[in-house]
Tab-separated table of C-alpha atoms in Angstrom:
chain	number	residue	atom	x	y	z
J	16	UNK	CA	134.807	445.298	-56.648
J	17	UNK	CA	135.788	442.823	-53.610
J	18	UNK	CA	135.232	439.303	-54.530
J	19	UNK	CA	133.190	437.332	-51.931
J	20	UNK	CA	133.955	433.746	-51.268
J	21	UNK	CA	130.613	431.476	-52.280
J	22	UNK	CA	128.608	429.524	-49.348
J	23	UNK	CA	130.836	426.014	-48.803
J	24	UNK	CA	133.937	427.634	-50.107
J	25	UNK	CA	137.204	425.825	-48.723
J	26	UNK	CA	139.106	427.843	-46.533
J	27	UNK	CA	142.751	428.563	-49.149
J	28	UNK	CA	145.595	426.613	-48.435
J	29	UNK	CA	147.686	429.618	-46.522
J	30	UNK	CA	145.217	429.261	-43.734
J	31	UNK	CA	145.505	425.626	-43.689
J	32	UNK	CA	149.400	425.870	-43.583
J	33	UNK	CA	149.421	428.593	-40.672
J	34	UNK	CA	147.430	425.816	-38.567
J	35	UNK	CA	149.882	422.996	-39.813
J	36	UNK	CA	153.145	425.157	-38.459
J	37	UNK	CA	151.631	426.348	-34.988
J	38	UNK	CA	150.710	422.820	-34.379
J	39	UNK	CA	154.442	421.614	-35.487
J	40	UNK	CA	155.914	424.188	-33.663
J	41	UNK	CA	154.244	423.489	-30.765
J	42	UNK	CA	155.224	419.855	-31.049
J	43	UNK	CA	158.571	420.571	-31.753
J	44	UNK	CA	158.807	422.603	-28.546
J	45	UNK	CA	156.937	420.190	-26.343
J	46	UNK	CA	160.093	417.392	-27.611
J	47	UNK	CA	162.809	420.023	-27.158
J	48	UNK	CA	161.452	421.128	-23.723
J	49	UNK	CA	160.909	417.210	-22.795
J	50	UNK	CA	164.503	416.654	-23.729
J	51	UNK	CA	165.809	419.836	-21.862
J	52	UNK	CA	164.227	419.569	-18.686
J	53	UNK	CA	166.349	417.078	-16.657
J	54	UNK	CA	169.508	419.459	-17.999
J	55	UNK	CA	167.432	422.754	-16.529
J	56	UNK	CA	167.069	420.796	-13.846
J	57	UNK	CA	170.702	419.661	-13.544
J	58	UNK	CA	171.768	423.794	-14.020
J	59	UNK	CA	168.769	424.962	-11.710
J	60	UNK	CA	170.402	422.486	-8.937
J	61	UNK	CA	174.253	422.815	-9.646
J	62	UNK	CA	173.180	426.817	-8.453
J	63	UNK	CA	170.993	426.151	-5.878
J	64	UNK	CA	173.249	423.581	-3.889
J	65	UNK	CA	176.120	426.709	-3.910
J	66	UNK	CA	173.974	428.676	-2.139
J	67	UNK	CA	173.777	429.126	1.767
J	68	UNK	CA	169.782	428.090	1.387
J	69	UNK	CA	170.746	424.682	0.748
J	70	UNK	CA	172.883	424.562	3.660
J	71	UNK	CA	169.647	425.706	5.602
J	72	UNK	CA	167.495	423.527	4.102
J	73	UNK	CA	169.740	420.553	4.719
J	74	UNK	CA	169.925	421.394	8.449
J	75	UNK	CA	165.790	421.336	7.881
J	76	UNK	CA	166.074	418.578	6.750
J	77	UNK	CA	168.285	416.511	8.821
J	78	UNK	CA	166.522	417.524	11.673
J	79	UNK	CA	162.988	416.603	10.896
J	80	UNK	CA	164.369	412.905	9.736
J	81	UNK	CA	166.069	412.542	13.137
J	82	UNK	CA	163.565	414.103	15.460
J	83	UNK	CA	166.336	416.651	16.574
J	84	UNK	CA	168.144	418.866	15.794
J	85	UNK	CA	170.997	419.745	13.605
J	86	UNK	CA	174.121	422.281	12.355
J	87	UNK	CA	175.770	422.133	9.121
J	88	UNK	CA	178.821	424.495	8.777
J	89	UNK	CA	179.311	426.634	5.882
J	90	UNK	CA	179.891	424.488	2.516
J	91	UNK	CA	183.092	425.154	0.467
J	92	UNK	CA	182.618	423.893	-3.622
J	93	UNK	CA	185.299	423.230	-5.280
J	94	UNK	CA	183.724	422.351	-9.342
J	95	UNK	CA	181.624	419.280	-8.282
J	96	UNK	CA	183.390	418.348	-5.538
J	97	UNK	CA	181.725	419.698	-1.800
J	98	UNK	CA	183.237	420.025	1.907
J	99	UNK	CA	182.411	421.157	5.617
J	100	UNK	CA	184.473	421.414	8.310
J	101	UNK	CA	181.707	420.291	10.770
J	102	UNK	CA	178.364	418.813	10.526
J	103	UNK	CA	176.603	417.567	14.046
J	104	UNK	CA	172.730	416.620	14.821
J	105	UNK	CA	171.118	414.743	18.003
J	106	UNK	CA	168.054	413.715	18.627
J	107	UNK	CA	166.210	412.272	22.393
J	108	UNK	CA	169.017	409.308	22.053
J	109	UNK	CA	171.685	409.870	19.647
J	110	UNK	CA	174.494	412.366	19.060
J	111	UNK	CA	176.717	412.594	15.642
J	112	UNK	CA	179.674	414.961	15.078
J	113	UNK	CA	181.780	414.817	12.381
J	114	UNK	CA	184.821	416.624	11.327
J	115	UNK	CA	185.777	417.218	7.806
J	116	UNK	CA	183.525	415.957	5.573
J	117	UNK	CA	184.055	415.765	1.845
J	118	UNK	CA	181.672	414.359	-1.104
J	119	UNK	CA	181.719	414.117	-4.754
J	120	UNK	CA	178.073	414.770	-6.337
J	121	UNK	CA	177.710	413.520	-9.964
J	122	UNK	CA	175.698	416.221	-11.689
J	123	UNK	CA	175.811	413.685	-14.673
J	124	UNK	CA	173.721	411.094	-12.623
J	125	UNK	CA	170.769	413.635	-12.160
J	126	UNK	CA	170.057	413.486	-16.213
J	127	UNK	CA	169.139	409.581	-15.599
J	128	UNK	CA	167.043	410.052	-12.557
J	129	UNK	CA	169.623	409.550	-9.759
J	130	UNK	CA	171.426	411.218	-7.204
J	131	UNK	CA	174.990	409.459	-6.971
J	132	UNK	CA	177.454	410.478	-4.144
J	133	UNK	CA	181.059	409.570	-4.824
J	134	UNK	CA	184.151	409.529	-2.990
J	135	UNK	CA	182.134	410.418	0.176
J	136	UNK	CA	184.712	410.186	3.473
J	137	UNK	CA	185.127	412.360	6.563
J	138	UNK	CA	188.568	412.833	8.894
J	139	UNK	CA	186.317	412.439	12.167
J	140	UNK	CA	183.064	410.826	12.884
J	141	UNK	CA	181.644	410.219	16.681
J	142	UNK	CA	178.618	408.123	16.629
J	143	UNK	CA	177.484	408.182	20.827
J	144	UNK	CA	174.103	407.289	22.626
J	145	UNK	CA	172.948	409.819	25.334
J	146	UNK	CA	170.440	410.202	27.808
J	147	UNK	CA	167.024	410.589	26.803
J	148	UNK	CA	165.067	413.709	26.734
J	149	UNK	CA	161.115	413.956	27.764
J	150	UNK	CA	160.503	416.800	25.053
J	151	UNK	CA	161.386	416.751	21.662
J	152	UNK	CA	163.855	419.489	20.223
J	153	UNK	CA	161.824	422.966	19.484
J	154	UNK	CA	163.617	422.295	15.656
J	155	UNK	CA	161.046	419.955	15.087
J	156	UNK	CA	157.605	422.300	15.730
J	157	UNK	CA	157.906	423.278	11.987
J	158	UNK	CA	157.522	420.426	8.955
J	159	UNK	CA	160.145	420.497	6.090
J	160	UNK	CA	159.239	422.277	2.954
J	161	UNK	CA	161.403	422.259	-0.052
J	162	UNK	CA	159.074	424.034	-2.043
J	163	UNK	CA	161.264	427.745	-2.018
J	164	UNK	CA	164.310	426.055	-3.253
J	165	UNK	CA	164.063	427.722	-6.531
J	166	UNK	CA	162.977	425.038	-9.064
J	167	UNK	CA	160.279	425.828	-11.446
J	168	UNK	CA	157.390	423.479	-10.514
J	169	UNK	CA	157.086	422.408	-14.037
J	170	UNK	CA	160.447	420.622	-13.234
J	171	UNK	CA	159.681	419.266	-10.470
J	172	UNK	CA	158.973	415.837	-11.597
J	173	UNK	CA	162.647	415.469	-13.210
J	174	UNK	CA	164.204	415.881	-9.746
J	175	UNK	CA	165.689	412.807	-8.619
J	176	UNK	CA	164.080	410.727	-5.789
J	177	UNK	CA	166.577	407.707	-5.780
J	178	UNK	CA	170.134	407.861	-4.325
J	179	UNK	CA	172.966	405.843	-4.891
J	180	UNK	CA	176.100	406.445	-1.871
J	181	UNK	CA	179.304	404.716	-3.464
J	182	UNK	CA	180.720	404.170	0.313
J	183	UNK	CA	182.141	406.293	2.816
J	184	UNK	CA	185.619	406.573	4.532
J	185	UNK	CA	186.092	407.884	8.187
J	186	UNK	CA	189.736	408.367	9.291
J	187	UNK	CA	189.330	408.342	13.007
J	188	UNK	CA	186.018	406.430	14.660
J	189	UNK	CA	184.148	406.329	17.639
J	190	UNK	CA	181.327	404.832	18.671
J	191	UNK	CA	179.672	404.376	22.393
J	192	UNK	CA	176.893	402.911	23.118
J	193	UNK	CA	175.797	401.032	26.927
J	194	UNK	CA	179.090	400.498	28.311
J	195	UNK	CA	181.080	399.540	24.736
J	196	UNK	CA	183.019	402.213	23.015
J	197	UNK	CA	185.090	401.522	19.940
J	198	UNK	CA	187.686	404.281	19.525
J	199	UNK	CA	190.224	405.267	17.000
J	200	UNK	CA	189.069	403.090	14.378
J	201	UNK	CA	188.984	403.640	10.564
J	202	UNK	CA	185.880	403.254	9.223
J	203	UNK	CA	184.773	402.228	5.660
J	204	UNK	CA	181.148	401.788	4.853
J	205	UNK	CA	179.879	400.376	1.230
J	206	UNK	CA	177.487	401.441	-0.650
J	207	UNK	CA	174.123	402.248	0.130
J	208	UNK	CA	170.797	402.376	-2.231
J	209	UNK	CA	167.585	404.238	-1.846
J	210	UNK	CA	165.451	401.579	0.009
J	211	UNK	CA	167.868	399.478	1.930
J	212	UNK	CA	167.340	399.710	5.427
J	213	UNK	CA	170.991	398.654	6.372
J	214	UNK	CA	174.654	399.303	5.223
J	215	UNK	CA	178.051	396.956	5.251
J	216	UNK	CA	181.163	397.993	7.244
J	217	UNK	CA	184.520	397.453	8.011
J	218	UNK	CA	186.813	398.207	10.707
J	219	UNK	CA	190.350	398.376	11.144
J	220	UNK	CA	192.868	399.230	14.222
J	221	UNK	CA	191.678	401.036	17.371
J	222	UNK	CA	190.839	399.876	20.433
J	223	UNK	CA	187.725	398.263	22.094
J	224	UNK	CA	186.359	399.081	25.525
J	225	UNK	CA	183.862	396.633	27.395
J	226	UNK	CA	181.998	397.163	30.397
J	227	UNK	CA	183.045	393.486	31.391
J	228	UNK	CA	185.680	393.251	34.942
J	229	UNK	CA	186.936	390.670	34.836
J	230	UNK	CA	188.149	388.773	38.159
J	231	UNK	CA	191.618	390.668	39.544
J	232	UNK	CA	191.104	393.163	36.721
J	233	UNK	CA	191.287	396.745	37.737
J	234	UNK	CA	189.436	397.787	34.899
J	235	UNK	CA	187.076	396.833	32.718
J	236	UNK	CA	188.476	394.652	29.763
J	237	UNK	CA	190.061	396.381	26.684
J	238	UNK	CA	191.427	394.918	23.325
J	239	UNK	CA	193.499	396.000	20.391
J	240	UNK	CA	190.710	396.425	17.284
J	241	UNK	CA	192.597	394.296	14.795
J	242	UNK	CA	189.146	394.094	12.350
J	243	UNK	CA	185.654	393.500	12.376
J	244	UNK	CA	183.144	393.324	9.695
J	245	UNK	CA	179.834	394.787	10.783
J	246	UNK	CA	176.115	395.833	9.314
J	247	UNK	CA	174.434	398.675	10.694
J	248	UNK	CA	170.622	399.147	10.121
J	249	UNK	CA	168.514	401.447	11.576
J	250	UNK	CA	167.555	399.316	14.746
J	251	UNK	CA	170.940	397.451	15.602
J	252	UNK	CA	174.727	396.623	14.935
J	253	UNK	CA	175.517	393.345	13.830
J	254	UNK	CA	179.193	392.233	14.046
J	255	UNK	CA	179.823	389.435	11.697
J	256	UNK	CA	183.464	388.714	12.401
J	257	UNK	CA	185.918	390.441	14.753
J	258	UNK	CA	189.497	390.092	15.575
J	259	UNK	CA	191.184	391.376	18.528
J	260	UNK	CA	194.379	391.021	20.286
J	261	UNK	CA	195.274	391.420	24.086
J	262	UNK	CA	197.480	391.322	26.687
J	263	UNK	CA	200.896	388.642	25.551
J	264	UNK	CA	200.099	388.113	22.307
J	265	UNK	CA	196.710	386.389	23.035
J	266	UNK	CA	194.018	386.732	20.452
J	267	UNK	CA	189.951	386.286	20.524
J	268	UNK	CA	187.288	386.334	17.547
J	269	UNK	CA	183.853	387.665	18.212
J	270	UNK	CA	180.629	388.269	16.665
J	271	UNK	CA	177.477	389.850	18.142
J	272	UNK	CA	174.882	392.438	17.768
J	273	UNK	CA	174.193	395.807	20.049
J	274	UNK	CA	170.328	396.820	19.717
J	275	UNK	CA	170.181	401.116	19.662
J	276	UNK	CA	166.235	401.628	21.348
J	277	UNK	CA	167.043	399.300	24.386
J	278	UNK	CA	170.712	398.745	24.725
J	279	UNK	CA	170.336	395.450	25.125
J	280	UNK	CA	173.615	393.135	23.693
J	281	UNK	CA	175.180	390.105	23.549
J	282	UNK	CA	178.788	388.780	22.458
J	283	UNK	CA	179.878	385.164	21.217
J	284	UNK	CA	183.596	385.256	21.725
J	285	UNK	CA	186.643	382.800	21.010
J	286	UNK	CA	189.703	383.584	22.814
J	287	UNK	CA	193.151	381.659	22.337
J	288	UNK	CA	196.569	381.867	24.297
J	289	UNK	CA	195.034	384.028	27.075
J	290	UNK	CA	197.449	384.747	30.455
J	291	UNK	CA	195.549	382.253	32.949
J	292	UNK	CA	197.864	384.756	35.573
J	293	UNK	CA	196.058	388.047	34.461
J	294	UNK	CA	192.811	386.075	36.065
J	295	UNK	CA	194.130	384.989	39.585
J	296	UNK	CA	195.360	386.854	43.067
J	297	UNK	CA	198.944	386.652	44.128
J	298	UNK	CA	199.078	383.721	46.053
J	299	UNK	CA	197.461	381.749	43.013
J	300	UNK	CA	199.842	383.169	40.598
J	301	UNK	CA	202.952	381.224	42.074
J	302	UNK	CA	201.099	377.869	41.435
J	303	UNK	CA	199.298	377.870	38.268
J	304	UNK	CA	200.338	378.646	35.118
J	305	UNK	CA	198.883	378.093	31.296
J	306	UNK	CA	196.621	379.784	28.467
J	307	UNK	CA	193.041	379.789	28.442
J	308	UNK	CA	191.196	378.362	25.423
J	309	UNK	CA	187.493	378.712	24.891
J	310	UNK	CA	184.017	379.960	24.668
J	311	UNK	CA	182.629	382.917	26.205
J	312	UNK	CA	179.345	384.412	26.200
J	313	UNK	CA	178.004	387.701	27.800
J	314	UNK	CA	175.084	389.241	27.251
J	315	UNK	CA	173.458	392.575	29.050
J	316	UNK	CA	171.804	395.671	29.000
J	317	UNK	CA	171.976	399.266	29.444
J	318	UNK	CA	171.934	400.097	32.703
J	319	UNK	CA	172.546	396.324	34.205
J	320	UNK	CA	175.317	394.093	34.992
J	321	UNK	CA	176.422	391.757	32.451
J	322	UNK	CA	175.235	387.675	32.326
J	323	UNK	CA	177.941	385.596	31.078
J	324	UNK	CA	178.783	382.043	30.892
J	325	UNK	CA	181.959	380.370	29.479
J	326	UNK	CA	183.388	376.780	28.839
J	327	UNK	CA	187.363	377.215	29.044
J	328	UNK	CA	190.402	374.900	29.181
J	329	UNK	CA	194.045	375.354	30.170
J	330	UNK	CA	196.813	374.890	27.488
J	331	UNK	CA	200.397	373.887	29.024
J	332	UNK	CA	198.709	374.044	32.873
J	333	UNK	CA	200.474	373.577	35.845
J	334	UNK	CA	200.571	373.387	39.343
J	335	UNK	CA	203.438	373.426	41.437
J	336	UNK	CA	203.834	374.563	45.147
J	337	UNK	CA	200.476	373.791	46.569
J	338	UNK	CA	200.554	372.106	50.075
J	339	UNK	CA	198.308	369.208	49.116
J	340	UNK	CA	200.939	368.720	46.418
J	341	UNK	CA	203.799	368.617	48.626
J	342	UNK	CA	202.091	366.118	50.765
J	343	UNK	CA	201.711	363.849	48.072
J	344	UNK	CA	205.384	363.934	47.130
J	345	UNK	CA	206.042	362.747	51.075
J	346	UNK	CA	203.433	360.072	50.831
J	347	UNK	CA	203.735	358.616	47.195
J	348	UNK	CA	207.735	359.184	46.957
J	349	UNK	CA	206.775	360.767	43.440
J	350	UNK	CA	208.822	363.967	42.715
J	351	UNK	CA	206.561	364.329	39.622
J	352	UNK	CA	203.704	365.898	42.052
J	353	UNK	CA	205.995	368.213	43.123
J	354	UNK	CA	205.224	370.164	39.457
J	355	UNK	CA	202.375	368.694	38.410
J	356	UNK	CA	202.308	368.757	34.895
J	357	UNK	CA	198.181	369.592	33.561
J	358	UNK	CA	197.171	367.751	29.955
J	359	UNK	CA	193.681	367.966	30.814
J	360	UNK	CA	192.095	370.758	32.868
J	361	UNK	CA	188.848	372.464	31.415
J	362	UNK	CA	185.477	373.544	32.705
J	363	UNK	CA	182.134	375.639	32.361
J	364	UNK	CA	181.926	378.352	34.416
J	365	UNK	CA	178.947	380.304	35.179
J	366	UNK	CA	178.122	383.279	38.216
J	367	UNK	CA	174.959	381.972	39.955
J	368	UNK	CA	173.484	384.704	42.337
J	369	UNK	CA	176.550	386.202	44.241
J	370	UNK	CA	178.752	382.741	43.752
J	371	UNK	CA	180.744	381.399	40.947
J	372	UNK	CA	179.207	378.105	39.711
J	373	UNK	CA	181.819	375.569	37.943
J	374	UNK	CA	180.960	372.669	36.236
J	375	UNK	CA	182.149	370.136	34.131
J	376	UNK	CA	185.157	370.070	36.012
J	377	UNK	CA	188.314	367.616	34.286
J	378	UNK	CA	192.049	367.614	35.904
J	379	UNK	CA	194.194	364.988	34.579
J	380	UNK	CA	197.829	365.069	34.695
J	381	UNK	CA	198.777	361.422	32.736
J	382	UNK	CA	200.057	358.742	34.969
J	383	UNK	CA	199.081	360.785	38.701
J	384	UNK	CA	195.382	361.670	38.821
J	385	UNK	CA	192.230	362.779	37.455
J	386	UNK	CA	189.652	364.556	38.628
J	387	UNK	CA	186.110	365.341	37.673
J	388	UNK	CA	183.418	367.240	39.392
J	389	UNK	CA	181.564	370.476	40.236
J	390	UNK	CA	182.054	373.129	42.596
J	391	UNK	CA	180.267	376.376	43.951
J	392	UNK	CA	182.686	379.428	45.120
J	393	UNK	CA	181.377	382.020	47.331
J	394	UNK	CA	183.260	385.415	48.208
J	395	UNK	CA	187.306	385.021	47.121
């Protein structure tokens, strides 16, 4: 006969130690799982990236953050390590190529909530501004979506969303932008954080094309890119500090800033040792001779001639051969004015309208004369 269990019987202890074991397994599961997902995530990433949908989705991606569009060439992998031989994108303004890229992506870094990109560099990057367009790029009428990349959405949440860049090396640079090109530079940027809005730089070598002509300058002025230590942002280019070098050994430091939506710039320059005969016509050139020490400023904007301004002085000056000169020889019986020797000639020097406004005028040659003044110069 089958024994019943009385009314308020306890349920036996096997029952009670079946519920005890789900629950713990359960647990156990929930911590193992917890503990595994950013390393499912790590493995479900290291595949997808290898794949040519990543390369898609990158373009995808590229192009809706830069209103344009963009082309990403077939990745090569090589264990953690990724390259392409060409990546471009432009957008209404802007144009970027760049020739081959490299990168170094630290699986590791995903496990603590990161993306880090090492050893980043590319042989060629051209960074230009170009006319803009009334219609955006058709690569823009559909929105991003990363949601068919291939990662469970229960690990979604363990994907990274901070990014850590640990600086980036360009062989050969050029940038143009409103008149100013850099060109043949070597680039270096440091690193770069999820949230900053602007990035450190340094230049070396290359050369640096202005849209400034100078008087009895063919073309505009040029220099030899010596340095320059910059910070780019997403609105402008600062320069902090720049070195160049020109024609005889002369030498300027500069510093500035180039705004991207407008064009609009400005320079603060130094120069030292500059040929005062690179400046002046023929007839001038066999009567004064020095270097030109000073200040310039110039600032302008795309599409419109430079403003500059600029308060200069002459380093071992002198005149010789002028007829005024020669006069003063006859009259005073003073060879000396014959060269006259210049150990004071500086002044500021401004364009005003279609003349050339000069101020602050001081000739002094010790023991002859001195002169001070202004004068306005109209035509040559």
């Amino acid at each position: 006969m089958q024994r019943r269990n009385r009314p308020g019987q306890r349920p036996s202890s096997t029952s009670l130690a079946w519920l005890w074991w789900l629950a713990g397994l359960i647990l156990v599961s929930g911590v193992i799982l917890t503990l595994l997902a950013p390393t499912l995530v790590t493995s479900y990433i290291r595949a997808y990236v290898q794949k040519d949908d990543f390369r898609q989705k990158a373009e995808d991606l590229i192009a809706a953050r830069m209103d344009g569009s963009a082309h990403i060439a077939p990745i090569t992998w090589n264990d953690d390590t990724a390259s392409v031989t060409e990546l471009s994108f432009s957008n209404s303004g802007w144009s970027v190529e760049a020739g081959g890229l490299r990168a170094a992506l630290d699986f590791g870094a995903i496990r603590q909530g990161k993306w880090s990109i090492q050893n980043a560099g590319a042989d060629d990057l051209a960074l230009r501004h170009t006319a803009a367009t009334s219609s955006p790029p058709a690569a823009n009428a559909t929105k991003f979506d990363n949601s068919n990349d291939g990662i469970p959405s229960f690990l979604r949440r363990y994907i990274p969303t901070q990014t850590r860049i640990s600086g980036f090396e360009v062989h050969r640079f050029v940038f143009e932008q409103a008149g100013w090109k850099i060109a043949d530079s070597q680039l270096r940027l440091g690193d770069w954080h999820t949230g900053e809005v602007s990035v450190s730089a340094k230049l070396n070598g290359g050369k640096l094309h202005t849209p400034v002509l100078a008087p009895e300058q063919k073309e505009p002025l040029q220099f030899d890119l010596t340095r320059a230590t910059l910070r780019v942002s997403d609105s402008q280019l600062q320069i902090s500090d720049a070195a160049l070098r020109w024609k005889q050994a002369s030498e300027a430091t500069l510093r500035g800033s180039v705004k991207y939506d407008t064009g609009a710039w400005q320079i603060f320059t130094h120069v030292k040792a500059v040929p005062m005969d690179e400046f002046l016509d023929a007839w001038w050139k066999q009567r004064l001779s020095g270097k030109i020490e000073g200040d310039l400023e110039m600032a302008g904007a795309r599409n419109a001639p430079p403003a500059w301004k600029a308060d200069l002085s002459l380093k071992d000056g002198a005149l010789t051969g002028l007829p005024i000169l020669d006069k003063l020889v006859t009259y005073t019986n003073t060879h000396r004015f014959k060269r006259l020797v210049l150990d004071i000639c500086s002044a500021s020097i401004r364009p005003q309208g279609d003349a050339l406004r000069i101020e602050k005028i001081i000739v002094q040659s010790n023991g002859l004369l001195r002169i001070e003044g202004a004068l306005t110069i109209r035509g040559r």
